[in-house]
GROMACS .gro file of N, CA and C in nm:
model
  396
    1MET      N    1  13.220  -0.583  11.013
    1MET     CA    2  13.117  -0.510  10.989
    1MET      C    3  13.079  -0.390  11.054
    2THR      N    4  13.114  -0.422  11.151
    2THR     CA    5  13.105  -0.357  11.269
    2THR      C    6  13.183  -0.240  11.403
    3ILE      N    7  13.287  -0.248  11.277
    3ILE     CA    8  13.422  -0.151  11.307
    3ILE      C    9  13.391  -0.114  11.216
    4LEU      N   10  13.395  -0.089  11.093
    4LEU     CA   11  13.314  -0.015  10.970
    4LEU      C   12  13.180   0.025  11.072
    5LEU      N   13  13.082   0.008  11.090
    5LEU     CA   14  12.989   0.161  11.135
    5LEU      C   15  13.036   0.252  11.258
    6PHE      N   16  13.099   0.166  11.324
    6PHE     CA   17  13.185   0.222  11.484
    6PHE      C   18  13.293   0.342  11.378
    7ALA      N   19  13.351   0.301  11.268
    7ALA     CA   20  13.421   0.447  11.213
    7ALA      C   21  13.300   0.549  11.156
    8MET      N   22  13.244   0.515  11.098
    8MET     CA   23  13.138   0.604  11.019
    8MET      C   24  13.071   0.674  11.074
    9LEU      N   25  13.012   0.607  11.207
    9LEU     CA   26  12.932   0.735  11.287
    9LEU      C   27  13.087   0.767  11.384
   10GLY      N   28  13.191   0.772  11.418
   10GLY     CA   29  13.271   0.832  11.425
   10GLY      C   30  13.302   0.949  11.397
   11VAL      N   31  13.343   0.967  11.218
   11VAL     CA   32  13.304   1.003  11.143
   11VAL      C   33  13.226   1.132  11.142
   12PHE      N   34  13.108   1.097  11.153
   12PHE     CA   35  12.988   1.123  11.141
   12PHE      C   36  13.049   1.291  11.266
   13VAL      N   37  13.026   1.229  11.380
   13VAL     CA   38  13.035   1.316  11.482
   13VAL      C   39  13.139   1.386  11.468
   14PHE      N   40  13.230   1.394  11.468
   14PHE     CA   41  13.380   1.429  11.459
   14PHE      C   42  13.332   1.552  11.329
   15MET      N   43  13.298   1.551  11.212
   15MET     CA   44  13.227   1.619  11.117
   15MET      C   45  13.136   1.774  11.138
   16MET      N   46  13.015   1.668  11.296
   16MET     CA   47  12.956   1.766  11.300
   16MET      C   48  12.979   1.878  11.410
   17PHE      N   49  13.076   1.819  11.483
   17PHE     CA   50  13.147   1.903  11.601
   17PHE      C   51  13.212   2.005  11.545
   18ARG      N   52  13.292   1.985  11.428
   18ARG     CA   53  13.377   2.105  11.349
   18ARG      C   54  13.277   2.157  11.258
   19ARG      N   55  13.166   2.151  11.205
   19ARG     CA   56  13.067   2.207  11.173
   19ARG      C   57  12.992   2.316  11.260
   20ASN      N   58  13.004   2.309  11.417
   20ASN     CA   59  12.997   2.392  11.469
   20ASN      C   60  13.048   2.451  11.584
   21LYS      N   61  13.174   2.399  11.556
   21LYS     CA   62  13.320   2.471  11.590
   21LYS      C   63  13.287   2.610  11.452
   22LYS      N   64  13.320   2.591  11.382
   22LYS     CA   65  13.354   2.709  11.269
   22LYS      C   66  13.190   2.785  11.318
   23THR      N   67  13.146   2.743  11.317
   23THR     CA   68  13.009   2.808  11.282
   23THR      C   69  12.994   2.922  11.458
   24GLN      N   70  13.042   2.917  11.561
   24GLN     CA   71  13.035   2.906  11.679
   24GLN      C   72  13.167   3.059  11.681
   25GLN      N   73  13.275   3.022  11.590
   25GLN     CA   74  13.337   3.120  11.516
   25GLN      C   75  13.332   3.220  11.449
   26GLN      N   76  13.231   3.202  11.338
   26GLN     CA   77  13.244   3.281  11.264
   26GLN      C   78  13.125   3.422  11.339
   27GLN      N   79  13.017   3.349  11.406
   27GLN     CA   80  12.912   3.440  11.492
   27GLN      C   81  13.022   3.484  11.603
   28SER      N   82  13.115   3.462  11.634
   28SER     CA   83  13.238   3.517  11.789
   28SER      C   84  13.247   3.625  11.669
   29GLN      N   85  13.338   3.636  11.555
   29GLN     CA   86  13.431   3.738  11.504
   29GLN      C   87  13.329   3.820  11.441
   30LEU      N   88  13.176   3.777  11.415
   30LEU     CA   89  13.070   3.887  11.358
   30LEU      C   90  13.094   4.025  11.494
   31GLN      N   91  13.001   3.906  11.628
   31GLN     CA   92  13.034   3.949  11.737
   31GLN      C   93  13.124   4.111  11.778
   32SER      N   94  13.293   4.045  11.776
   32SER     CA   95  13.344   4.174  11.784
   32SER      C   96  13.327   4.247  11.732
   33LYS      N   97  13.290   4.278  11.586
   33LYS     CA   98  13.238   4.359  11.473
   33LYS      C   99  13.134   4.489  11.543
   34PHE      N  100  13.084   4.395  11.638
   34PHE     CA  101  12.961   4.545  11.650
   34PHE      C  102  12.997   4.607  11.772
   35ALA      N  103  12.968   4.762  11.742
   35ALA     CA  104  13.002   4.857  11.793
   35ALA      C  105  12.846   4.995  11.745
   36PRO      N  106  12.860   5.104  11.808
   36PRO     CA  107  12.810   5.191  11.814
   36PRO      C  108  12.778   5.229  11.659
   37GLY      N  109  12.663   5.262  11.629
   37GLY     CA  110  12.628   5.326  11.475
   37GLY      C  111  12.709   5.214  11.336
   38VAL      N  112  12.738   5.082  11.389
   38VAL     CA  113  12.743   4.979  11.253
   38VAL      C  114  12.572   4.951  11.234
   39GLU      N  115  12.599   4.962  11.074
   39GLU     CA  116  12.434   4.894  11.043
   39GLU      C  117  12.370   4.775  11.100
   40VAL      N  118  12.311   4.704  11.013
   40VAL     CA  119  12.308   4.584  11.073
   40VAL      C  120  12.185   4.500  11.107
   41MET      N  121  12.193   4.357  11.031
   41MET     CA  122  12.067   4.324  11.040
   41MET      C  123  11.941   4.218  11.161
   42THR      N  124  11.887   4.172  11.165
   42THR     CA  125  11.814   4.060  11.245
   42THR      C  126  11.821   3.975  11.250
   43SER      N  127  11.810   3.842  11.248
   43SER     CA  128  11.751   3.694  11.196
   43SER      C  129  11.546   3.705  11.139
   44PHE      N  130  11.542   3.794  11.218
   44PHE     CA  131  11.387   3.790  11.225
   44PHE      C  132  11.389   3.966  11.062
   45GLY      N  133  11.456   3.984  11.010
   45GLY     CA  134  11.443   4.083  10.916
   45GLY      C  135  11.473   4.238  10.909
   46LEU      N  136  11.487   4.291  11.041
   46LEU     CA  137  11.441   4.434  11.098
   46LEU      C  138  11.632   4.442  11.026
   47TYR      N  139  11.648   4.604  11.024
   47TYR     CA  140  11.732   4.662  11.005
   47TYR      C  141  11.748   4.783  11.096
   48GLY      N  142  11.841   4.809  11.168
   48GLY     CA  143  11.869   4.911  11.253
   48GLY      C  144  12.056   4.934  11.164
   49ARG      N  145  12.040   5.044  11.321
   49ARG     CA  146  12.157   5.070  11.360
   49ARG      C  147  12.234   5.126  11.473
   50ILE      N  148  12.278   5.073  11.530
   50ILE     CA  149  12.371   4.976  11.664
   50ILE      C  150  12.365   5.141  11.757
   51VAL      N  151  12.280   5.092  11.904
   51VAL     CA  152  12.335   5.256  11.978
   51VAL      C  153  12.387   5.200  12.115
   52GLU      N  154  12.328   5.073  12.163
   52GLU     CA  155  12.393   5.024  12.304
   52GLU      C  156  12.409   4.896  12.290
   53ILE      N  157  12.526   4.876  12.341
   53ILE     CA  158  12.595   4.752  12.360
   53ILE      C  159  12.607   4.695  12.505
   54ASP      N  160  12.459   4.646  12.593
   54ASP     CA  161  12.501   4.546  12.659
   54ASP      C  162  12.515   4.410  12.702
   55ASP      N  163  12.687   4.422  12.761
   55ASP     CA  164  12.722   4.279  12.730
   55ASP      C  165  12.686   4.171  12.876
   56GLU      N  166  12.654   4.231  12.973
   56GLU     CA  167  12.643   4.157  13.051
   56GLU      C  168  12.465   4.062  13.058
   57GLU      N  169  12.363   4.175  12.940
   57GLU     CA  170  12.260   4.087  12.950
   57GLU      C  171  12.255   4.042  12.807
   58ASN      N  172  12.370   4.060  12.738
   58ASN     CA  173  12.344   3.980  12.596
   58ASN      C  174  12.226   4.113  12.502
   59LYS      N  175  12.221   4.199  12.554
   59LYS     CA  176  12.138   4.226  12.470
   59LYS      C  177  12.197   4.413  12.314
   60VAL      N  178  12.154   4.389  12.276
   60VAL     CA  179  12.176   4.514  12.169
   60VAL      C  180  12.072   4.612  12.143
   61LEU      N  181  12.068   4.772  12.131
   61LEU     CA  182  12.025   4.817  12.100
   61LEU      C  183  11.968   4.882  11.996
   62LEU      N  184  11.892   4.904  11.927
   62LEU     CA  185  11.935   4.911  11.811
   62LEU      C  186  11.793   5.010  11.749
   63GLU      N  187  11.847   5.131  11.638
   63GLU     CA  188  11.763   5.224  11.573
   63GLU      C  189  11.748   5.216  11.478
   64LEU      N  190  11.555   5.219  11.447
   64LEU     CA  191  11.496   5.157  11.311
   64LEU      C  192  11.477   5.252  11.319
   65SER      N  193  11.474   5.359  11.284
   65SER     CA  194  11.466   5.471  11.191
   65SER      C  195  11.461   5.572  11.343
   66PRO      N  196  11.427   5.643  11.302
   66PRO     CA  197  11.510   5.850  11.355
   66PRO      C  198  11.372   5.839  11.481
   67GLY      N  199  11.416   5.785  11.633
   67GLY     CA  200  11.298   5.781  11.711
   67GLY      C  201  11.238   5.675  11.761
   68ASN      N  202  11.252   5.597  11.684
   68ASN     CA  203  11.251   5.499  11.704
   68ASN      C  204  11.358   5.333  11.745
   69THR      N  205  11.356   5.277  11.841
   69THR     CA  206  11.436   5.197  11.893
   69THR      C  207  11.398   5.053  11.923
   70ALA      N  208  11.480   4.974  11.894
   70ALA     CA  209  11.420   4.815  11.936
   70ALA      C  210  11.558   4.744  11.966
   71THR      N  211  11.516   4.668  12.085
   71THR     CA  212  11.634   4.618  12.215
   71THR      C  213  11.632   4.402  12.133
   72VAL      N  214  11.743   4.424  12.095
   72VAL     CA  215  11.744   4.224  12.118
   72VAL      C  216  11.801   4.195  12.097
   73HIS      N  217  11.848   4.021  12.085
   73HIS     CA  218  11.951   3.960  12.236
   73HIS      C  219  12.061   3.957  12.107
   74ARG      N  220  12.136   3.994  12.133
   74ARG     CA  221  12.269   3.986  12.093
   74ARG      C  222  12.261   3.884  11.944
   75GLN      N  223  12.259   3.826  11.947
   75GLN     CA  224  12.282   3.664  11.887
   75GLN      C  225  12.155   3.698  11.794
   76ALA      N  226  12.050   3.728  11.797
   76ALA     CA  227  11.970   3.740  11.709
   76ALA      C  228  12.041   3.931  11.534
   77VAL      N  229  12.129   3.941  11.608
   77VAL     CA  230  12.187   4.035  11.524
   77VAL      C  231  12.262   3.923  11.417
   78THR      N  232  12.221   3.914  11.334
   78THR     CA  233  12.340   3.823  11.219
   78THR      C  234  12.380   3.824  11.088
   79LYS      N  235  12.357   3.950  11.093
   79LYS     CA  236  12.500   4.013  10.914
   79LYS      C  237  12.506   4.152  10.954
   80ILE      N  238  12.625   4.295  10.908
   80ILE     CA  239  12.645   4.348  10.950
   80ILE      C  240  12.587   4.370  10.781
   81VAL      N  241  12.582   4.506  10.792
   81VAL     CA  242  12.489   4.543  10.641
   81VAL      C  243  12.649   4.656  10.587
   82GLU      N  244  12.678   4.655  10.505
   82GLU     CA  245  12.756   4.685  10.444
   82GLU      C  246  12.660   4.815  10.316
   83PRO      N  247  12.767   4.952  10.323
   83PRO     CA  248  12.688   5.084  10.218
   83PRO      C  249  12.739   4.991  10.098
   84VAL      N  250  12.587   5.050  10.036
   84VAL     CA  251  12.541   5.003   9.904
   84VAL      C  252  12.655   5.094   9.854
   85VAL      N  253  12.773   5.080   9.745
   85VAL     CA  254  12.806   5.237   9.661
   85VAL      C  255  12.721   5.201   9.537
   86PRO      N  256  12.687   5.344   9.498
   86PRO     CA  257  12.627   5.312   9.393
   86PRO      C  258  12.654   5.356   9.252
   87ALA      N  259  12.638   5.333   9.107
   87ALA     CA  260  12.641   5.324   9.016
   87ALA      C  261  12.673   5.528   9.012
   88GLU      N  262  12.790   5.389   8.886
   88GLU     CA  263  12.905   5.525   8.828
   88GLU      C  264  12.818   5.627   8.764
   89GLU      N  265  12.789   5.558   8.649
   89GLU     CA  266  12.658   5.723   8.570
   89GLU      C  267  12.569   5.629   8.532
   90PRO      N  268  12.373   5.698   8.529
   90PRO     CA  269  12.272   5.562   8.511
   90PRO      C  270  12.290   5.572   8.355
   91THR      N  271  12.226   5.438   8.262
   91THR     CA  272  12.193   5.457   8.188
   91THR      C  273  12.100   5.548   8.130
   92VAL      N  274  12.140   5.617   8.009
   92VAL     CA  275  12.049   5.757   7.956
   92VAL      C  276  12.022   5.681   7.834
   93VAL      N  277  11.819   5.650   7.852
   93VAL     CA  278  11.760   5.581   7.735
   93VAL      C  279  11.679   5.721   7.663
   94PRO      N  280  11.723   5.774   7.516
   94PRO     CA  281  11.673   5.852   7.459
   94PRO      C  282  11.509   5.841   7.474
   95ASP      N  283  11.457   5.968   7.456
   95ASP     CA  284  11.298   5.967   7.466
   95ASP      C  285  11.291   5.983   7.347
   96ASP      N  286  11.370   5.971   7.149
   96ASP     CA  287  11.275   5.908   7.051
   96ASP      C  288  11.351   5.855   7.002
   97ALA      N  289  11.285   5.796   6.867
   97ALA     CA  290  11.408   5.724   6.809
   97ALA      C  291  11.514   5.737   6.687
   98SER      N  292  11.567   5.904   6.723
   98SER     CA  293  11.647   5.947   6.613
   98SER      C  294  11.767   5.922   6.660
   99SER      N  295  11.732   5.894   6.773
   99SER     CA  296  11.905   5.845   6.846
   99SER      C  297  11.942   5.728   6.796
  100LEU      N  298  11.827   5.615   6.781
  100LEU     CA  299  11.846   5.506   6.725
  100LEU      C  300  11.955   5.531   6.605
  101THR      N  301  11.899   5.554   6.484
  101THR     CA  302  11.940   5.573   6.417
  101THR      C  303  12.116   5.605   6.333
  102THR      N  304  12.208   5.533   6.299
  102THR     CA  305  12.301   5.554   6.266
  102THR      C  306  12.329   5.631   6.133
  103ASP      N  307  12.439   5.568   6.109
  103ASP     CA  308  12.495   5.662   5.960
  103ASP      C  309  12.526   5.500   5.903
  104SER      N  310  12.599   5.356   5.975
  104SER     CA  311  12.598   5.280   5.878
  104SER      C  312  12.433   5.276   5.820
  105ALA      N  313  12.338   5.286   5.780
  105ALA     CA  314  12.255   5.250   5.744
  105ALA      C  315  12.249   5.381   5.599
  106ALA      N  316  12.358   5.493   5.630
  106ALA     CA  317  12.334   5.480   5.494
  106ALA      C  318  12.482   5.481   5.408
  107THR      N  319  12.519   5.389   5.475
  107THR     CA  320  12.610   5.316   5.439
  107THR      C  321  12.668   5.176   5.345
  108VAL      N  322  12.440   5.111   5.420
  108VAL     CA  323  12.412   4.976   5.374
  108VAL      C  324  12.360   4.996   5.215
  109ASN      N  325  12.274   5.103   5.230
  109ASN     CA  326  12.188   5.192   5.137
  109ASN      C  327  12.238   5.255   5.027
  110ASP      N  328  12.385   5.295   5.049
  110ASP     CA  329  12.457   5.338   4.950
  110ASP      C  330  12.375   5.476   4.880
  111ALA      N  331  12.281   5.589   4.982
  111ALA     CA  332  12.186   5.663   4.979
  111ALA      C  333  12.283   5.836   5.013
  112PRO      N  334  12.303   5.867   4.944
  112PRO     CA  335  12.347   6.054   4.963
  112PRO      C  336  12.200   6.054   5.065
  113ARG      N  337  12.284   6.156   5.206
  113ARG     CA  338  12.191   6.173   5.326
  113ARG      C  339  12.087   6.279   5.238
  114ASP      N  340  12.170   6.408   5.136
  114ASP     CA  341  12.075   6.533   5.125
  114ASP      C  342  12.014   6.483   4.973
  115GLU      N  343  11.965   6.389   4.928
  115GLU     CA  344  11.863   6.435   4.802
  115GLU      C  345  11.743   6.488   4.806
  116THR      N  346  11.699   6.476   4.721
  116THR     CA  347  11.585   6.518   4.719
  116THR      C  348  11.415   6.404   4.738
  117PRO      N  349  11.321   6.419   4.733
  117PRO     CA  350  11.252   6.335   4.726
  117PRO      C  351  11.216   6.289   4.620
  118GLU      N  352  11.242   6.355   4.475
  118GLU     CA  353  11.238   6.322   4.334
  118GLU      C  354  11.350   6.287   4.327
  119GLU      N  355  11.478   6.315   4.357
  119GLU     CA  356  11.626   6.154   4.352
  119GLU      C  357  11.525   6.128   4.398
  120THR      N  358  11.538   6.035   4.535
  120THR     CA  359  11.541   5.944   4.637
  120THR      C  360  11.460   5.837   4.532
  121LEU      N  361  11.341   5.866   4.496
  121LEU     CA  362  11.220   5.789   4.392
  121LEU      C  363  11.287   5.731   4.308
  122ARG      N  364  11.391   5.793   4.196
  122ARG     CA  365  11.450   5.767   4.118
  122ARG      C  366  11.567   5.666   4.170
  123ARG      N  367  11.604   5.711   4.265
  123ARG     CA  368  11.715   5.597   4.270
  123ARG      C  369  11.638   5.456   4.307
  124LEU      N  370  11.517   5.472   4.433
  124LEU     CA  371  11.445   5.306   4.421
  124LEU      C  372  11.387   5.261   4.240
  125ASN      N  373  11.353   5.291   4.182
  125ASN     CA  374  11.286   5.273   4.139
  125ASN      C  375  11.406   5.214   4.009
  126ASP      N  376  11.522   5.249   3.994
  126ASP     CA  377  11.632   5.199   3.914
  126ASP      C  378  11.694   5.106   4.028
  127GLU      N  379  11.641   5.096   4.107
  127GLU     CA  380  11.743   4.969   4.185
  127GLU      C  381  11.623   4.855   4.202
  128GLY      N  382  11.504   4.854   4.166
  128GLY     CA  383  11.381   4.757   4.142
  128GLY      C  384  11.406   4.717   4.055
  129LYS      N  385  11.497   4.763   3.930
  129LYS     CA  386  11.466   4.802   3.791
  129LYS      C  387  11.547   4.660   3.763
  130LYS      N  388  11.746   4.728   3.860
  130LYS     CA  389  11.819   4.606   3.854
  130LYS      C  390  11.826   4.451   3.979
  131ASP      N  391  11.708   4.433   4.009
  131ASP     CA  392  11.689   4.325   4.049
  131ASP      C  393  11.558   4.249   3.999
  132SER      N  394  11.543   4.268   3.898
  132SER     CA  395  11.447   4.241   3.763
  132SER      C  396  11.550   4.213   3.650
   0.00000   0.00000   0.00000
């Protein structure tokens, strides 16, 4: 029983170290992509562009907006922001309901489009008589 307990503890410790190693690899891979001009996001939600990197003190100078800069620890930068690709074409919404009607409505009712109001009344009356 104790051997099984120590084996489970060993597997748990192994998995914990493996996860930490993976996280460190991802962080070092991310930090290798740091260069001036790259858009990034910090762990506390600030978005900015890298202006300068100080490797000796592990500091990054971010430009938050034109003329506004902030110095943060290198590990606080957690994500490189990819540029957003704009949509191909915006969806056009019609201003009126006339574009919502289709020619299929005419084929369903079998009504000609160029009939006069009197002909329409006669046709509708005749259709009412057929139903009864």
